[in-house]
Amino acid sequence: MVWKMPHEGMEHERTWMAFPREGITLGDGAEWREGGYRAWADVALAIAEFEPVTMIVDPSERRRAANMLGGAVELVEAPLDEYWMRDCGPTFALDDERPGVLGAVDWIFNGWGAPDWASWGKSALIAEFIAERLGCERLPSLLVNEGGGIHVDGEGTILLTETVQLDRRRNPFADKQRVEAEMARLLGATRAIWLPRGLTRDYDDLGTNGHVDIVATMPSPGRILLHQQTDAAHPDHAISAELKHLLAGERDAAGRSFEIIDLPAPSTLRDDGGFVDWSYVNHVVVNGGVIACGFGDEYADARAREILEDAYPGRAVVTVEARPIFARGGGIHCITQQQPAVARAEHPER
């Protein structure tokens, strides 16, 4: 068995999501909660225009999900507490030696480092639930990790963050060598590139402590889309410059240096919670399209669409309002997880 995680731009069988349920992450007040439900539903409906979507729904939210999603999205009941599918759900891989064989990596999920506010016991079982439902091979791991903490190019390169996989609240005995060995075993990653940290807001209570999927992604081998904060008044201005300098000196698994494409942040610097981490990097690639985050900034949203259209040629880029998702600690990429098609597909265009 040689497991390999395909690039996100490869053909998908479907996208998996989980519907919000009442709790700390969703928040208090009917209007505020409705904004969360609406944001998740809008993302699902946008993706459903391109490929099938299966939504895991806690039994307590079945009626609401059915009313908001209609027949456009498949609903599957399972107990949930958290509902960030990228993180609690499986990371899918294909077996290079057995074409057509799908594997579901089941990381240990502990609510992003077992913070006091989080409840994760039910959602920690979702990866196994999905693997059983699909009848695919479950690939258990002893590593605490989340899907938002990794990005791959499908050719052996993986992006990681030192404050995530090496977080002592997640993996107190891990070092880079152990983490890289697990990424090689389960995802086929032979070249790990470690970022020293993530964006400032991501270290707040509801943050992930530095997920890479809000900072950088590889739209195709040899290329990196990198979050760029252009305003020196924001602390991420220095962080994005540091990461650009680091990545400029790195090479991928094939020995190539990276073409780095800046993806500028919107103009808003702060909200009621402090400096924002609004990032267009946190998009999701779907069959024939890209679902991009929107932040109510007409100019910046349009500029991001243009950059993404160029980075993913031939795909339609659709913007969906993402501020209610970011207010809860993540973005569009964080609430989705692609299931690759088992048939071989050509490499995404450069």
mmCIF file of C-alpha atoms in Angstrom, residues 202-335:
data_model
loop_
_atom_site.group_PDB
_atom_site.id
_atom_site.type_symbol
_atom_site.label_atom_id
_atom_site.label_comp_id
_atom_site.label_asym_id
_atom_site.label_seq_id
_atom_site.Cartn_x
_atom_site.Cartn_y
_atom_site.Cartn_z
ATOM 1 C CA ASP A 202 -5.651 32.416 14.862
ATOM 2 C CA TYR A 203 -4.015 32.345 18.303
ATOM 3 C CA ASP A 204 -7.132 33.691 20.035
ATOM 4 C CA ASP A 205 -9.429 31.420 22.069
ATOM 5 C CA LEU A 206 -11.481 30.280 19.072
ATOM 6 C CA GLY A 207 -8.421 29.938 16.836
ATOM 7 C CA THR A 208 -6.477 26.892 15.688
ATOM 8 C CA ASN A 209 -3.008 28.049 16.758
ATOM 9 C CA GLY A 210 -1.755 28.550 13.232
ATOM 10 C CA HIS A 211 -3.538 26.499 10.570
ATOM 11 C CA VAL A 212 -1.774 26.727 7.234
ATOM 12 C CA ASP A 213 -4.996 26.827 5.192
ATOM 13 C CA ILE A 214 -5.570 30.447 6.138
ATOM 14 C CA VAL A 215 -1.999 31.437 5.244
ATOM 15 C CA ALA A 216 -0.766 29.564 2.177
ATOM 16 C CA THR A 217 -1.873 26.986 -0.378
ATOM 17 C CA MET A 218 -0.451 25.399 -3.518
ATOM 18 C CA PRO A 219 -2.818 25.870 -6.472
ATOM 19 C CA SER A 220 -0.499 23.624 -8.510
ATOM 20 C CA PRO A 221 2.985 22.166 -8.042
ATOM 21 C CA GLY A 222 5.678 24.815 -7.852
ATOM 22 C CA ARG A 223 3.272 27.645 -7.007
ATOM 23 C CA ILE A 224 2.108 29.111 -3.685
ATOM 24 C CA LEU A 225 -0.776 31.466 -3.051
ATOM 25 C CA LEU A 226 0.281 33.458 0.012
ATOM 26 C CA HIS A 227 -1.787 35.714 2.247
ATOM 27 C CA GLN A 228 -0.497 39.273 1.992
ATOM 28 C CA GLN A 229 -1.316 41.937 4.551
ATOM 29 C CA THR A 230 -0.241 45.208 2.946
ATOM 30 C CA ASP A 231 -1.103 47.540 5.847
ATOM 31 C CA ALA A 232 1.774 47.971 8.297
ATOM 32 C CA ALA A 233 -0.729 48.810 11.058
ATOM 33 C CA HIS A 234 -1.801 45.139 11.144
ATOM 34 C CA PRO A 235 0.515 42.646 12.914
ATOM 35 C CA ASP A 236 0.094 40.200 10.030
ATOM 36 C CA HIS A 237 1.978 42.633 7.797
ATOM 37 C CA ALA A 238 5.259 41.496 9.360
ATOM 38 C CA ILE A 239 4.137 37.847 9.469
ATOM 39 C CA SER A 240 3.226 37.669 5.789
ATOM 40 C CA ALA A 241 6.544 39.296 4.869
ATOM 41 C CA GLU A 242 8.424 36.777 7.030
ATOM 42 C CA LEU A 243 6.613 33.843 5.455
ATOM 43 C CA LYS A 244 7.248 35.139 1.949
ATOM 44 C CA HIS A 245 10.958 35.418 2.687
ATOM 45 C CA LEU A 246 11.014 31.868 4.098
ATOM 46 C CA LEU A 247 9.107 30.321 1.203
ATOM 47 C CA ALA A 248 11.265 32.099 -1.358
ATOM 48 C CA GLY A 249 14.184 30.016 -0.116
ATOM 49 C CA GLU A 250 12.342 26.679 -0.115
ATOM 50 C CA ARG A 251 12.038 23.986 -2.765
ATOM 51 C CA ASP A 252 9.328 21.422 -3.346
ATOM 52 C CA ALA A 253 9.590 17.638 -3.554
ATOM 53 C CA ALA A 254 10.701 17.869 -7.185
ATOM 54 C CA GLY A 255 13.460 20.357 -6.334
ATOM 55 C CA ARG A 256 11.685 23.370 -7.804
ATOM 56 C CA SER A 257 11.772 26.803 -6.210
ATOM 57 C CA PHE A 258 8.325 28.296 -5.735
ATOM 58 C CA GLU A 259 6.548 30.957 -7.707
ATOM 59 C CA ILE A 260 4.897 32.945 -4.913
ATOM 60 C CA ILE A 261 1.621 34.679 -5.749
ATOM 61 C CA ASP A 262 0.481 37.354 -3.305
ATOM 62 C CA LEU A 263 -3.200 37.218 -2.353
ATOM 63 C CA PRO A 264 -3.859 40.580 -0.638
ATOM 64 C CA ALA A 265 -6.133 40.824 2.375
ATOM 65 C CA PRO A 266 -9.257 43.019 2.334
ATOM 66 C CA SER A 267 -8.946 46.576 3.595
ATOM 67 C CA THR A 268 -10.655 46.010 6.969
ATOM 68 C CA LEU A 269 -8.087 45.672 9.758
ATOM 69 C CA ARG A 270 -10.218 45.180 12.863
ATOM 70 C CA ASP A 271 -13.609 44.020 14.062
ATOM 71 C CA ASP A 272 -15.108 43.892 17.558
ATOM 72 C CA GLY A 273 -12.702 41.068 18.451
ATOM 73 C CA GLY A 274 -9.499 42.809 17.396
ATOM 74 C CA PHE A 275 -7.301 42.442 14.322
ATOM 75 C CA VAL A 276 -9.095 40.295 11.731
ATOM 76 C CA ASP A 277 -7.605 37.258 9.988
ATOM 77 C CA TRP A 278 -9.761 37.618 6.881
ATOM 78 C CA SER A 279 -7.960 35.690 4.173
ATOM 79 C CA TYR A 280 -8.762 34.784 0.580
ATOM 80 C CA VAL A 281 -6.333 31.872 0.876
ATOM 81 C CA ASN A 282 -9.061 29.978 2.717
ATOM 82 C CA HIS A 283 -10.982 29.080 -0.461
ATOM 83 C CA VAL A 284 -12.019 25.603 -1.561
ATOM 84 C CA VAL A 285 -11.467 24.107 -5.009
ATOM 85 C CA VAL A 286 -14.359 22.120 -6.512
ATOM 86 C CA ASN A 287 -15.031 20.432 -9.838
ATOM 87 C CA GLY A 288 -14.846 23.238 -12.375
ATOM 88 C CA GLY A 289 -14.857 25.985 -9.780
ATOM 89 C CA VAL A 290 -13.462 27.731 -6.720
ATOM 90 C CA ILE A 291 -15.605 28.881 -3.801
ATOM 91 C CA ALA A 292 -13.948 32.034 -2.493
ATOM 92 C CA CYS A 293 -14.423 33.939 0.743
ATOM 93 C CA GLY A 294 -16.171 37.303 0.532
ATOM 94 C CA PHE A 295 -15.724 40.048 3.117
ATOM 95 C CA GLY A 296 -18.062 42.821 1.968
ATOM 96 C CA ASP A 297 -15.146 44.651 0.328
ATOM 97 C CA GLU A 298 -16.181 45.025 -3.310
ATOM 98 C CA TYR A 299 -12.749 45.975 -4.635
ATOM 99 C CA ALA A 300 -10.749 43.407 -2.627
ATOM 100 C CA ASP A 301 -13.255 40.607 -3.280
ATOM 101 C CA ALA A 302 -13.083 41.285 -7.040
ATOM 102 C CA ARG A 303 -9.274 41.453 -6.979
ATOM 103 C CA ALA A 304 -9.144 38.111 -5.181
ATOM 104 C CA ARG A 305 -11.445 36.542 -7.775
ATOM 105 C CA GLU A 306 -9.124 37.707 -10.556
ATOM 106 C CA ILE A 307 -6.062 36.246 -8.828
ATOM 107 C CA LEU A 308 -7.842 32.954 -8.169
ATOM 108 C CA GLU A 309 -9.112 32.758 -11.763
ATOM 109 C CA ASP A 310 -5.524 33.115 -12.949
ATOM 110 C CA ALA A 311 -4.230 30.566 -10.401
ATOM 111 C CA TYR A 312 -6.912 28.018 -11.340
ATOM 112 C CA PRO A 313 -7.371 28.408 -15.105
ATOM 113 C CA GLY A 314 -10.653 27.195 -16.518
ATOM 114 C CA ARG A 315 -12.492 27.300 -13.178
ATOM 115 C CA ALA A 316 -15.349 29.630 -12.312
ATOM 116 C CA VAL A 317 -14.703 31.565 -9.094
ATOM 117 C CA VAL A 318 -17.776 32.198 -6.933
ATOM 118 C CA THR A 319 -17.655 34.468 -3.876
ATOM 119 C CA VAL A 320 -19.674 33.563 -0.771
ATOM 120 C CA GLU A 321 -19.987 35.807 2.286
ATOM 121 C CA ALA A 322 -17.543 34.407 4.850
ATOM 122 C CA ARG A 323 -17.473 36.916 7.716
ATOM 123 C CA PRO A 324 -19.912 34.889 9.881
ATOM 124 C CA ILE A 325 -17.613 31.865 9.478
ATOM 125 C CA PHE A 326 -14.437 33.799 10.320
ATOM 126 C CA ALA A 327 -16.165 35.289 13.376
ATOM 127 C CA ARG A 328 -16.418 31.707 14.650
ATOM 128 C CA GLY A 329 -12.775 30.828 14.042
ATOM 129 C CA GLY A 330 -12.350 29.712 10.430
ATOM 130 C CA GLY A 331 -13.336 30.070 6.786
ATOM 131 C CA ILE A 332 -14.829 28.259 3.823
ATOM 132 C CA HIS A 333 -11.965 25.792 3.458
ATOM 133 C CA CYS A 334 -12.278 24.943 7.145
ATOM 134 C CA ILE A 335 -15.895 23.786 6.884
#
